[in-house]
Coordinates of C-alpha atoms and ligand atoms in Angstrom, one line a residue:
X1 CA 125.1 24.8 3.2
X2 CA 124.0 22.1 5.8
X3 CA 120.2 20.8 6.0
X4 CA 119.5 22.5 9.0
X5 CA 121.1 26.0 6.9
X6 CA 118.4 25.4 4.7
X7 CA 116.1 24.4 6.5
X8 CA 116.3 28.2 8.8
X9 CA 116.5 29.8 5.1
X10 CA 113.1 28.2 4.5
X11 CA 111.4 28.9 7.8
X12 CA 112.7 33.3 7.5
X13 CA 111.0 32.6 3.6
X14 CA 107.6 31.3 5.0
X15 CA 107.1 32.6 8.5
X16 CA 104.9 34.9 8.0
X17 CA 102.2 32.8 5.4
X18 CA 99.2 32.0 7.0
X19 CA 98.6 28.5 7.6
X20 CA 94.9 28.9 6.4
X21 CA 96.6 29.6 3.0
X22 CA 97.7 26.4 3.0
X23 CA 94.3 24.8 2.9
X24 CA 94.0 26.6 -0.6
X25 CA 95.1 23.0 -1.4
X26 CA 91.9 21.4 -1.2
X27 CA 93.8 18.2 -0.7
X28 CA 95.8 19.4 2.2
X29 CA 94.3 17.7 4.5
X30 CA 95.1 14.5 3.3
X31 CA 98.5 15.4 1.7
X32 CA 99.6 16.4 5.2
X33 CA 98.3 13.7 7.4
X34 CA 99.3 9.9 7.7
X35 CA 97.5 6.9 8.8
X36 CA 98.3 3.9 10.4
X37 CA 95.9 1.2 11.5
X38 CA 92.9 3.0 12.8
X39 CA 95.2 5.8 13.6
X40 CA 95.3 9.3 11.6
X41 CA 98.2 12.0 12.4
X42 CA 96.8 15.3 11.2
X43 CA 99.8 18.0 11.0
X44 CA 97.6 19.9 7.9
X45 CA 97.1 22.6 10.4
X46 CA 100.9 24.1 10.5
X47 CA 103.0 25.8 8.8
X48 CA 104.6 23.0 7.1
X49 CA 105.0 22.9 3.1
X50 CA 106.0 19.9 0.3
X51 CA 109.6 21.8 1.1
X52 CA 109.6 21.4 4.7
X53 CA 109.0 18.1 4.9
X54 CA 111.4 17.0 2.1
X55 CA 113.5 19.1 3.9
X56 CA 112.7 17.4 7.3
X57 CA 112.9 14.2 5.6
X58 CA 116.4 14.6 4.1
X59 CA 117.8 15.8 7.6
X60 CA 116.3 12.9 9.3
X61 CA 118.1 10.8 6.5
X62 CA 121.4 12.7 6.8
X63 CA 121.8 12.6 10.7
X64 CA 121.3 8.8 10.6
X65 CA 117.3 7.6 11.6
X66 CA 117.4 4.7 10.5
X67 CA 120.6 2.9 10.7
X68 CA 120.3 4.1 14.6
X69 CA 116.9 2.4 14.1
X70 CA 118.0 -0.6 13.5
X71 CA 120.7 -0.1 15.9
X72 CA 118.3 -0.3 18.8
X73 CA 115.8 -2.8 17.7
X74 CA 119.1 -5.2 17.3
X75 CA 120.2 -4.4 20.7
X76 CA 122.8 -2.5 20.1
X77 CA 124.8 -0.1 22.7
X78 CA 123.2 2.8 21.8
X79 CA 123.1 4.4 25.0
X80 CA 127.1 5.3 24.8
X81 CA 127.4 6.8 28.3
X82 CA 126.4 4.0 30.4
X83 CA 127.4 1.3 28.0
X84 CA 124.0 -0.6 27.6
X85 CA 121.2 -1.8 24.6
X86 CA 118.3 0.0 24.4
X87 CA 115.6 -3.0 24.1
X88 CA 112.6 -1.8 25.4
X89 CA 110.7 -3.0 22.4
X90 CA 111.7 -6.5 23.1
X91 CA 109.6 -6.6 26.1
X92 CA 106.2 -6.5 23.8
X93 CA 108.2 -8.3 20.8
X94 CA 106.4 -11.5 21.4
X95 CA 107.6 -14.4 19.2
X96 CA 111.0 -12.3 17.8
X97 CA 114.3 -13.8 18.8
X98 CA 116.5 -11.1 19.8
X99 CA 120.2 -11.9 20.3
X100 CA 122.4 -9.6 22.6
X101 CA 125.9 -10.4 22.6
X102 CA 125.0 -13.4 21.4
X103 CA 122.5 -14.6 23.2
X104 CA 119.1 -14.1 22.8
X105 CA 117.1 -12.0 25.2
X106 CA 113.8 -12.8 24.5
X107 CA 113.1 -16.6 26.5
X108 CA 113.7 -14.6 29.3
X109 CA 111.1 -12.0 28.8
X110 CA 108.8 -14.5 28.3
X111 CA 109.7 -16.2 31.4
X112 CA 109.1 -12.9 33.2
X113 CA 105.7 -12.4 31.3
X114 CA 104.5 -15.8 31.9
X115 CA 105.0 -15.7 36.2
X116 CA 103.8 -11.8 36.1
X117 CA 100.7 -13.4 34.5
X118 CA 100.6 -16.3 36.7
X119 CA 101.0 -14.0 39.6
X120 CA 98.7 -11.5 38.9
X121 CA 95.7 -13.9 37.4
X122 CA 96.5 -15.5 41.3
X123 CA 95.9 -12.2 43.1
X124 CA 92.9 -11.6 40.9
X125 CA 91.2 -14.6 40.8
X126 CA 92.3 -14.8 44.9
X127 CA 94.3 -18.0 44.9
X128 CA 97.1 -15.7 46.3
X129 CA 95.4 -13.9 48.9
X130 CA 96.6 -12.0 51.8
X131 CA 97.0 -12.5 55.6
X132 CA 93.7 -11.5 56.2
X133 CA 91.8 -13.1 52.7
X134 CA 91.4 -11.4 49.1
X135 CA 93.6 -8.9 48.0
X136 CA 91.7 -5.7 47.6
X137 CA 94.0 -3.3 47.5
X138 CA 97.4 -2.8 45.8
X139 CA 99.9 0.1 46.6
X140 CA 102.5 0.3 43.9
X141 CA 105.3 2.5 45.0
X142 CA 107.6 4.1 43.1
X143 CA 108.9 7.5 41.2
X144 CA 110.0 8.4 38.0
X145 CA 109.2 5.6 35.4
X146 CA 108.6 3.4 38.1
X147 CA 105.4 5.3 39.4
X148 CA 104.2 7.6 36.3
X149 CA 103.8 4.9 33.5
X150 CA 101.8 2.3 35.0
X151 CA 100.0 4.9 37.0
X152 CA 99.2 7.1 34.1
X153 CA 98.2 3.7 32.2
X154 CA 95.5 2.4 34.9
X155 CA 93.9 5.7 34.8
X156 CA 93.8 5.1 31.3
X157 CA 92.0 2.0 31.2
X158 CA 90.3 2.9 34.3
X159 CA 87.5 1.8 31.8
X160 CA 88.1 -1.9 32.0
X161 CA 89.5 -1.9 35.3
X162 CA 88.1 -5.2 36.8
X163 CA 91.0 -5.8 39.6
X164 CA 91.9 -4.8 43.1
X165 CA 92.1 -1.2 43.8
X166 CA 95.6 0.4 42.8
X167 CA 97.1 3.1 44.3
X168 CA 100.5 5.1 43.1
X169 CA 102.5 6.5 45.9
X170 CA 105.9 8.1 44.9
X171 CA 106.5 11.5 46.2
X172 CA 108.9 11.2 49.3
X173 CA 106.5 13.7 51.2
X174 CA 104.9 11.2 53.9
X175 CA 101.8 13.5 53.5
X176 CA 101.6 11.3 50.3
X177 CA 102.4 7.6 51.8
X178 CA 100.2 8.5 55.0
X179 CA 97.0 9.2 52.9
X180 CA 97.1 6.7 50.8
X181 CA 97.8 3.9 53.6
X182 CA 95.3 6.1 55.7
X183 CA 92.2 4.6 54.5
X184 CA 93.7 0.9 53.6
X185 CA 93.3 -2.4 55.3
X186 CA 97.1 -3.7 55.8
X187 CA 95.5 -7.2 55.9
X188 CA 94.4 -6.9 52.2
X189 CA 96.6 -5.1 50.7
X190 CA 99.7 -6.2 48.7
X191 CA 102.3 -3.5 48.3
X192 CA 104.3 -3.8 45.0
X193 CA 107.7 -2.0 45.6
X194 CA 108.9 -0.7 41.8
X195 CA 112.2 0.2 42.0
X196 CA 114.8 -0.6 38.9
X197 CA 117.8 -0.1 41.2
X198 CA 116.4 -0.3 44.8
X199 CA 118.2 2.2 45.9
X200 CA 116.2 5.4 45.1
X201 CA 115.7 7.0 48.1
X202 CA 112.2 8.2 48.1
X203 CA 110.9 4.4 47.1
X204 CA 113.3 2.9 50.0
X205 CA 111.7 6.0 52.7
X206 CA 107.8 5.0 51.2
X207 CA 108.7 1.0 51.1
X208 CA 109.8 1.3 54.9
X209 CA 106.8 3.2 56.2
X210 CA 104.6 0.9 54.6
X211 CA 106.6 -2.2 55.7
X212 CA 106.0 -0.6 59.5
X213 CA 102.2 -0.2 58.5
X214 CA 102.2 -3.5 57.6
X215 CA 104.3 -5.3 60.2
X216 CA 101.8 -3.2 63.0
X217 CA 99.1 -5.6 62.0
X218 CA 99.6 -8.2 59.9
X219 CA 102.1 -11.1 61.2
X220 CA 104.5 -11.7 58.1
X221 CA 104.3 -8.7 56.5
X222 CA 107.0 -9.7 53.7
X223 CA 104.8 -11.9 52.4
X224 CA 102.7 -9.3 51.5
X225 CA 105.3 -7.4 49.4
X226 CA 106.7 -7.4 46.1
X227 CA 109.6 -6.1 44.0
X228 CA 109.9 -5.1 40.7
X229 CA 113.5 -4.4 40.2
X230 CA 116.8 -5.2 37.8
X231 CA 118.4 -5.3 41.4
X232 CA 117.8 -8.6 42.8
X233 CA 120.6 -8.7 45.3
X234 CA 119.4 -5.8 46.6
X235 CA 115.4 -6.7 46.8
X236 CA 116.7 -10.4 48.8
X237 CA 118.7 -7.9 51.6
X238 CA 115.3 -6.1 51.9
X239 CA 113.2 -9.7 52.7
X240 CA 111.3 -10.1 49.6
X241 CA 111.2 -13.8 48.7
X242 CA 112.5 -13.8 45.4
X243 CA 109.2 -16.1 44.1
X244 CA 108.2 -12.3 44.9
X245 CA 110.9 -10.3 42.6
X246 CA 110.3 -9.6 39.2
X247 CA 113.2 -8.9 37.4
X248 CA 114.0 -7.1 34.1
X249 CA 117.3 -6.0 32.7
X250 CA 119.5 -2.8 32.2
X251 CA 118.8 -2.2 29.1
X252 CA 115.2 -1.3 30.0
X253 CA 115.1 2.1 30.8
X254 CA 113.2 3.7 33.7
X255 CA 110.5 6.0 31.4
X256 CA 110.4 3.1 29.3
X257 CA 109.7 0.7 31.7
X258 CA 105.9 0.1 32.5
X259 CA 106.1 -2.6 29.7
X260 CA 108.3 -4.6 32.0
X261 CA 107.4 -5.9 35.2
X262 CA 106.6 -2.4 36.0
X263 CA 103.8 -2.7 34.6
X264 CA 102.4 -5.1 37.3
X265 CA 99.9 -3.5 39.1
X266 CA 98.8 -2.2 35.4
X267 CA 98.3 -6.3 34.9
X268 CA 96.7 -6.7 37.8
X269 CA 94.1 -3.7 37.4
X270 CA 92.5 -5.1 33.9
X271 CA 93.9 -8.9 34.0
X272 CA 96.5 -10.1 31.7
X273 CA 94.9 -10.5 28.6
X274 CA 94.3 -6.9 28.1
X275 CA 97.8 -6.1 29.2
X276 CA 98.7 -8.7 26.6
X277 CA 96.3 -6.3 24.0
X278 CA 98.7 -3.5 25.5
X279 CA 101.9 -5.0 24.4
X280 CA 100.5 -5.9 20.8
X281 CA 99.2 -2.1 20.2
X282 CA 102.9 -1.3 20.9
X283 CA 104.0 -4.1 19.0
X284 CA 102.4 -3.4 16.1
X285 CA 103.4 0.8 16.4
X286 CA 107.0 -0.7 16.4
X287 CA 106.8 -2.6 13.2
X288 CA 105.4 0.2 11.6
X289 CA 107.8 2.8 12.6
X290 CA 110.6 -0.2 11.4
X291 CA 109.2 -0.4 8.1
X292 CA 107.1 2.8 6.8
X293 CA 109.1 5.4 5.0
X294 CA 109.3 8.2 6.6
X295 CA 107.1 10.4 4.7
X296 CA 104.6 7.5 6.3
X297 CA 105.9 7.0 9.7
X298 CA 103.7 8.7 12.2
X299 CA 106.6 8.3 14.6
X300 CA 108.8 10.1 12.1
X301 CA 106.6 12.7 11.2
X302 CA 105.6 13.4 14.6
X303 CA 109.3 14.2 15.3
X304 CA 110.0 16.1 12.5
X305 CA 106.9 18.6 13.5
X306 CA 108.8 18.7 17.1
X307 CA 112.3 19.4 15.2
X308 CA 110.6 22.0 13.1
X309 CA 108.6 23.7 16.1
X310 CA 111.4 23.5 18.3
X311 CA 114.9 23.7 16.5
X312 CA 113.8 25.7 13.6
X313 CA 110.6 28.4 14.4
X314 CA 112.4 28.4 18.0
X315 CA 109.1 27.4 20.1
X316 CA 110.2 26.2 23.4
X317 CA 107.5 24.4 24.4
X318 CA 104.9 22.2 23.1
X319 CA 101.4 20.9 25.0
X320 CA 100.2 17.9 25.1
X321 CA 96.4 17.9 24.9
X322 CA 94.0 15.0 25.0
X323 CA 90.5 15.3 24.7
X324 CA 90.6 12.2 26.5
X325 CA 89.7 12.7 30.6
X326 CA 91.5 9.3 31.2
X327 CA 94.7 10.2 29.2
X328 CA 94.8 12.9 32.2
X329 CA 98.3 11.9 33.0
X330 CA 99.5 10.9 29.7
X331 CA 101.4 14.9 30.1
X332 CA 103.0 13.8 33.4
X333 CA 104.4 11.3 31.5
X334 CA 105.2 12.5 28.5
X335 CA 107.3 15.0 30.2
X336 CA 109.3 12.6 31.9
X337 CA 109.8 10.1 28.6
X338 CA 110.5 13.3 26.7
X339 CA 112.7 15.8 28.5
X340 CA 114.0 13.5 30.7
X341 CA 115.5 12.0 27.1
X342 CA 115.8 14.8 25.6
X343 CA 116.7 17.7 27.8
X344 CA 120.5 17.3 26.9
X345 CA 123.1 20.4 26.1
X346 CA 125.8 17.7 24.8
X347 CA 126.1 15.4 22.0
X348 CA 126.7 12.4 22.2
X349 CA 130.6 13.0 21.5
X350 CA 130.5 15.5 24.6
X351 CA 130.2 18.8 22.1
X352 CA 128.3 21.6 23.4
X353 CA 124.3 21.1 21.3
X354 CA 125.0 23.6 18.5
X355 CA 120.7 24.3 19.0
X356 CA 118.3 23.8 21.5
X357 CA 117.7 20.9 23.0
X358 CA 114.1 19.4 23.7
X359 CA 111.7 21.7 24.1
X360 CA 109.3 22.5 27.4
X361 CA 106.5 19.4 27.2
X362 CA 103.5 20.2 29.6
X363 CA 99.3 20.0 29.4
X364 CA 96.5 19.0 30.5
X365 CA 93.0 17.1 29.1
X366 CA 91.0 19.2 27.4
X367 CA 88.1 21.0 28.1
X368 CA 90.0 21.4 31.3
X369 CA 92.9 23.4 29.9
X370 CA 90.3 25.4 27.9
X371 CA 89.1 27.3 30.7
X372 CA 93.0 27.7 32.2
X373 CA 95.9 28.3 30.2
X374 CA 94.0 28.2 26.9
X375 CA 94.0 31.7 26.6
X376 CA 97.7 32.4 26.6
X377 CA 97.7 29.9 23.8
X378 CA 95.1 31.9 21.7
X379 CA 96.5 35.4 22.9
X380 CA 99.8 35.8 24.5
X381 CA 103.2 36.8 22.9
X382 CA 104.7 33.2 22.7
X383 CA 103.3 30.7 20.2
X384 CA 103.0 27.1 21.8
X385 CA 102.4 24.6 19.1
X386 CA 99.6 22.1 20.5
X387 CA 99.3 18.5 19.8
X388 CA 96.1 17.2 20.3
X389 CA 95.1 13.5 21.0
X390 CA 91.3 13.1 20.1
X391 CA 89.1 9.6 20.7
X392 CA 86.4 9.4 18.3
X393 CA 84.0 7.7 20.7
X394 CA 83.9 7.2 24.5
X395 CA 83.2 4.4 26.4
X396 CA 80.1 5.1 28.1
X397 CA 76.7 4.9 25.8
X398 CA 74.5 6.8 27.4
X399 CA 76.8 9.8 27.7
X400 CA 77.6 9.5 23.7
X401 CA 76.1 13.1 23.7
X402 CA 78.9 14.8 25.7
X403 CA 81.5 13.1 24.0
X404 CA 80.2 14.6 20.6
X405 CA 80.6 17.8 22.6
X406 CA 83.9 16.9 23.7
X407 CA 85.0 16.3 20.1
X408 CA 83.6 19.7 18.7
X409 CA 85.6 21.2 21.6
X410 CA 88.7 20.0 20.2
X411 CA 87.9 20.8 16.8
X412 CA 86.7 24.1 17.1
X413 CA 90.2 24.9 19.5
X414 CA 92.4 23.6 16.3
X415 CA 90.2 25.7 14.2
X416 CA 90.5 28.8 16.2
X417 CA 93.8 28.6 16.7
X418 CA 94.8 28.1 13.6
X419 CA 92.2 31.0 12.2
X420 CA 92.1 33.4 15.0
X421 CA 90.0 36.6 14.2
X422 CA 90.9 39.6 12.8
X423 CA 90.7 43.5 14.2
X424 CA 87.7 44.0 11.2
X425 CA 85.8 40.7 12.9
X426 CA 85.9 41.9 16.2
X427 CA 85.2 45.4 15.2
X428 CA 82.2 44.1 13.5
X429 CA 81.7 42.2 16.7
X430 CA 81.5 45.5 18.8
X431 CA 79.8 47.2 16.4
X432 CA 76.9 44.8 16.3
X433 CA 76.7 45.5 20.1
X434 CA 76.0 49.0 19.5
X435 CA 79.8 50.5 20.4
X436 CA 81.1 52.5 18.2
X437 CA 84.4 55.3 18.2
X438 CA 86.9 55.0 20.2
X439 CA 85.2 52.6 22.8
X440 CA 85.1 50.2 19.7
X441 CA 88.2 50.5 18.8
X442 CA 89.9 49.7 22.4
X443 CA 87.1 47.0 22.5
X444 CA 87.9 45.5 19.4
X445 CA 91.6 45.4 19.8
X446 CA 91.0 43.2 23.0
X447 CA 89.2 40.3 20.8
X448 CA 91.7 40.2 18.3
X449 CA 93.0 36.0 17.9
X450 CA 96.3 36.8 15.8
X451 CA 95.5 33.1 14.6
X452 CA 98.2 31.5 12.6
X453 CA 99.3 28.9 15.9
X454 CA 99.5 25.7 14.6
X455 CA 98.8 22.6 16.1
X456 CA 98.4 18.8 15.1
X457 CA 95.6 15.9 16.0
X458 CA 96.2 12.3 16.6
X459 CA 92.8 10.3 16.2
X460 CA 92.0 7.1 16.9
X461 CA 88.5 5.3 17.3
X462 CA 88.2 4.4 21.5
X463 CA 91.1 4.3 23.9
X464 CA 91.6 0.4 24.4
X465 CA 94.6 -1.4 26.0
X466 CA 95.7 -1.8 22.2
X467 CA 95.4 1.8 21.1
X468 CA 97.0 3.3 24.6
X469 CA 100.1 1.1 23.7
X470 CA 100.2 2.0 20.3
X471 CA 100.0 5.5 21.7
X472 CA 103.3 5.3 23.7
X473 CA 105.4 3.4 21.5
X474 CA 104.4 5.8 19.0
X475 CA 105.7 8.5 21.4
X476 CA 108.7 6.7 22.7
X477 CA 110.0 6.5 19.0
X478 CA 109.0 10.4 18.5
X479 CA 111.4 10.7 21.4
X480 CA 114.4 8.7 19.7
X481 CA 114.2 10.1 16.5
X482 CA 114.3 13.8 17.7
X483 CA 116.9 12.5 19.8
X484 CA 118.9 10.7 17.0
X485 CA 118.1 14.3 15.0
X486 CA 120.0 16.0 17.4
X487 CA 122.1 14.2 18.1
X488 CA 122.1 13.3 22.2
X489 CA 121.8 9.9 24.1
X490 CA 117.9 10.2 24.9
X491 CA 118.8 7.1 27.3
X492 CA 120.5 8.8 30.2
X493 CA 119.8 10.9 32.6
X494 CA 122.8 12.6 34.7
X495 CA 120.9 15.9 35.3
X496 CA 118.8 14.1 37.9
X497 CA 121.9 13.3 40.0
X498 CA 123.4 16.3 41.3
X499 CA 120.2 17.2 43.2
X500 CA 120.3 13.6 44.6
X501 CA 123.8 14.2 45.4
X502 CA 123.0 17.4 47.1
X503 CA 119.4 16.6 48.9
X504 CA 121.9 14.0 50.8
X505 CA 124.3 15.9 51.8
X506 CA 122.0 18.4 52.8
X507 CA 120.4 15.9 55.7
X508 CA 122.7 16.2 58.3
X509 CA 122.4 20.3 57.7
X510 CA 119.2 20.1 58.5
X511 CA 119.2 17.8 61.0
X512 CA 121.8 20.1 63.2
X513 CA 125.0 17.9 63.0
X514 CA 126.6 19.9 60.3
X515 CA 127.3 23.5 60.0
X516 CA 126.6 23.6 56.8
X517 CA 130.5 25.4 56.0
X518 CA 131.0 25.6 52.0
X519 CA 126.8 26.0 51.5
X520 CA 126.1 29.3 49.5
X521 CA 124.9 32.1 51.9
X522 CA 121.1 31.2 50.7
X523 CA 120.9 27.8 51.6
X524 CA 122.4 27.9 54.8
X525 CA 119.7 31.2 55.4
X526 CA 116.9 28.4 54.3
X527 CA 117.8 25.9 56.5
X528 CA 118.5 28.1 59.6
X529 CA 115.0 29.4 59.3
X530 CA 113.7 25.9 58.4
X531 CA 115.6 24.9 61.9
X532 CA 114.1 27.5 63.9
X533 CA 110.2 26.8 62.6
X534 CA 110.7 23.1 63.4
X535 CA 111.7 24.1 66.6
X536 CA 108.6 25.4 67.6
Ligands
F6P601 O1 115.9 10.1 39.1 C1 115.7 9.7 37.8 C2 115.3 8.2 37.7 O2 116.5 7.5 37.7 C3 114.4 7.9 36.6 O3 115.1 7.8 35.4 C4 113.7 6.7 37.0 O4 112.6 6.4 36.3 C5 113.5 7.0 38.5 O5 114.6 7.8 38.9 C6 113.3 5.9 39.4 O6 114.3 5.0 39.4 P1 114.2 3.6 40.0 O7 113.3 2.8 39.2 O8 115.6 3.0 40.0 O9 113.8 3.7 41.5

């Protein structure tokens, strides 16, 4: 019998126990939660027992965690299908020396940290200032992992945001190019094209338009354009000086990118000292998920509640929930890093998955969500396990008193979720309001919570530049390991080509000079009737 045959033998044997039994254990709390740093990962409120996270444990063991652990942090090839290292954790590894077939990355990264710094303490402190004086505005643009983490990040710290103004254009939709640039001064404004291969054609379409906008009133308008990109052949062909091109290398992938020079407009936002505190929160998140056993490791465990959710109860999706306004597009990007990793049907030897691969990941801050989708959570047919992210204080004083109501918010969700209410609660419920017979009954039936939906908390004291990168380091590994558990390369990402492949050859259909022969009956319907309402 294989781990995960145990493992499904467990789950049919305990399905149906209330989790609140659980805390008959008065220790339970404790037992099933971990700390590291000023960090505490609560998973007390699911179904998980002392068995199923042995069990958990031994799989992650059998399938290989942590010699592919060490595998990446030494640079190996683990990403098999397009033949390169995975070393994003070299790019906040400080002082480590790094070799990769046989040489060792990290002077370089240094190199690349020290001129981002020098650049972007320039821009700041206006020694590098623009045609028409003082950079006020930057425009990063980008898509993917080139637009969501540094965008999602300054949001984050919008708290210590003491830069120009930045601004995140990606979609290829001008509406989304044309109101940003709208309301901007070309003559203070530095656009930062981020772009790992400069050839993604939404960037390129957004980079142009903005290089017009520029051009239309500013005299050299390369000068006031960057590029962040592994492709510096390409970024020269486009005019940017290379004193202007920040490079990083392959092995960095895109979603795991915005601690490259990706991360620029990030740097210049809240200075480089605090992205410096950025790097060391992920720093330190990485030695700890080298070196903590696994019954420890927050990354670990964090996986192993996504393996057991996902793989074994068979819940297909998972939200992602911070009590935490400025995490507001920490979702966004956690569904990139995570199903764009781990939304695989192959192994890595090119075997159909013999289970689902990663689940669903979507969300929103709470209270938002509360009054949304918060209801399906606590009442419809699917369960949707909930993981929420909680900051013990906020960063504005005088407001201390809603942040305490923030925090019973989340609470009190985990709480109800996890209890629900039973048919005699509500009927008691309608009773007190004077219903009674049959009107009580259908009443009743209406406020029943079947409880029992579990969910897990991630607390932390404040959201600071070190605790954010702690934050998606510990994420990024939660990614690998459920990836290494099941067995995929979480570092490509061929299901975004065909699309591409298609959306180009599907130009010239729309544009008239092609027929459009071979295109399903659908399509060519679409973009007849798309041809005729252009047409007037
Ligand atoms: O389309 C997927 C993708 O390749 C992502 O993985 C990546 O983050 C994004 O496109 C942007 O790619 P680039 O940085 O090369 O423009």
């Amino acid at each position: 019998m294989t781990i995960w045959d145990e493992l499904h033998l467990h789950h049919a044997a305990v399905k149906d126990r209330p989790i609140s039994e659980l805390f008959e254990n008065e220790n339970r709390a404790a037992d099933f939660s971990a700390e590291f740093g000023a960090f505490l990962f609560d998973y007390s409120k699911t179904n998980i027992d002392a068995t199923t996270r042995d069990l958990l444990i031994r799989l992650a063991e059998a399938r290989g965690v942590a010699a592919r652990r060490t595998a990446m942090f030494q640079g190996a090839r683990i990403n098999e299908t397009e033949d390169r290292a995975v070393l994003h954790t070299a790019l906040r590894a400080g002082a480590a020396t790094i070799p990769v077939d046989g040489q060792d990355v990290m002077p370089a990264v240094r190199a690349t940290l020290a001129r981002m710094r020098t650049f972007a303490e320039d821009v700041r402190a206006g020694r590098f200032a623009a045609q028409g004086g003082r950079i006020t505005d930057v425009v990063n643009i980008g898509i993917g992992g080139s637009d969501l983490g540094p965008a999602m990040a300054t949001l984050a710290l919008a708290h210590v945001h003491d830069g120009p103004r930045c601004h995140f254009v990606s979609n290829v939709d001008g509406a989304h190019v044309h109101d940003t640039l709208a309301v901007l001064n070309p003559e203070t404004t530095l656009v930062i094209v981020a772009s790992k291969t400069f050839t993604t054609a939404e960037t390129m379409a957004n980079a142009e338009t903005a290089r017009r906008w520029m051009a239309a009133r500013v005299a050299d308008p390369a000068a006031q354009f960057v590029a962040l990109s592994s492709a510096t052949g390409r970024t020269a062909e486009w005019g940017i000086a290379p004193e202007r091109v920040f490079g990083f290398e392959d092995w960095v992938g895109g979603r795991y990118s915005v601690w490259s020079p990706i991360g620029l407009s990030l740097m210049l936002a809240i200075g480089a000292a605090r992205f410096d505190g950025f790097l060391a929160g992920a720093r330190a998140m990485d030695g700890h998920f080298r070196t903590a056993p696994f019954a420890e490791n927050l990354p670990v465990l964090l996986a192993l509640v996504g393996i057991w959710h996902n793989q074994i109860c068979g819940y297909a999706t998972r939200a992602v929930l911070p009590y935490d306004q400025r995490l507001a597009r920490l979702p966004a990007y956690l569904q990139q890093l995570e199903m764009e990793s781990n939304g695989k049907r192959v192994a890595m030897d090119g075997t159909d998955l013999p289970f689902h691969s990663g689940p669903v990941v979507w969300g929103e801050p709470g209270t938002n969500g509360q009054h949304a989708f918060y209801q399906l959570i606590h009442q419809g047919t699917r369960v949707v396990p909930c993981e929420f992210l909680l900051a013990a204080n906020g960063h504005e004083p005088d407001l201390a008193h809603q942040h305490l109501l923030l925090v019973a918010n989340c609470l009190a969700q985990s709480e109800a979720l996890m209890r629900g209410r039973s048919l005699d609660e509500a009927r008691a419920l309608m009773a007190a309001k004077g219903l009674s017979g049959a009107e009580l009954d259908r009443q009743a039936r209406h406020r029943v919570f079947p409880g029992n939906r579990p969910s897990t908390t991630l607390l932390y004291p404040q959201l600071t530049p070190e605790a954010l990168g702690a934050i998606l380091a510990l994420y990024e590994h939660r990614v690998f390991v459920e990836g290494v558990i099941l067995g995929i390369n979480s570092f490509d990402q061929w299901g975004v080509e065909l699309g591409k492949e298609l959306a180009l050859a599907l130009a010239p259909v729309l544009e008239g000079r092609d027929p459009g022969t071979g295109k399903d009956g659908s399509t060519r319907a679409l973009a007849a009737r798309i041809a005729e309402l252009r047409a007037g």
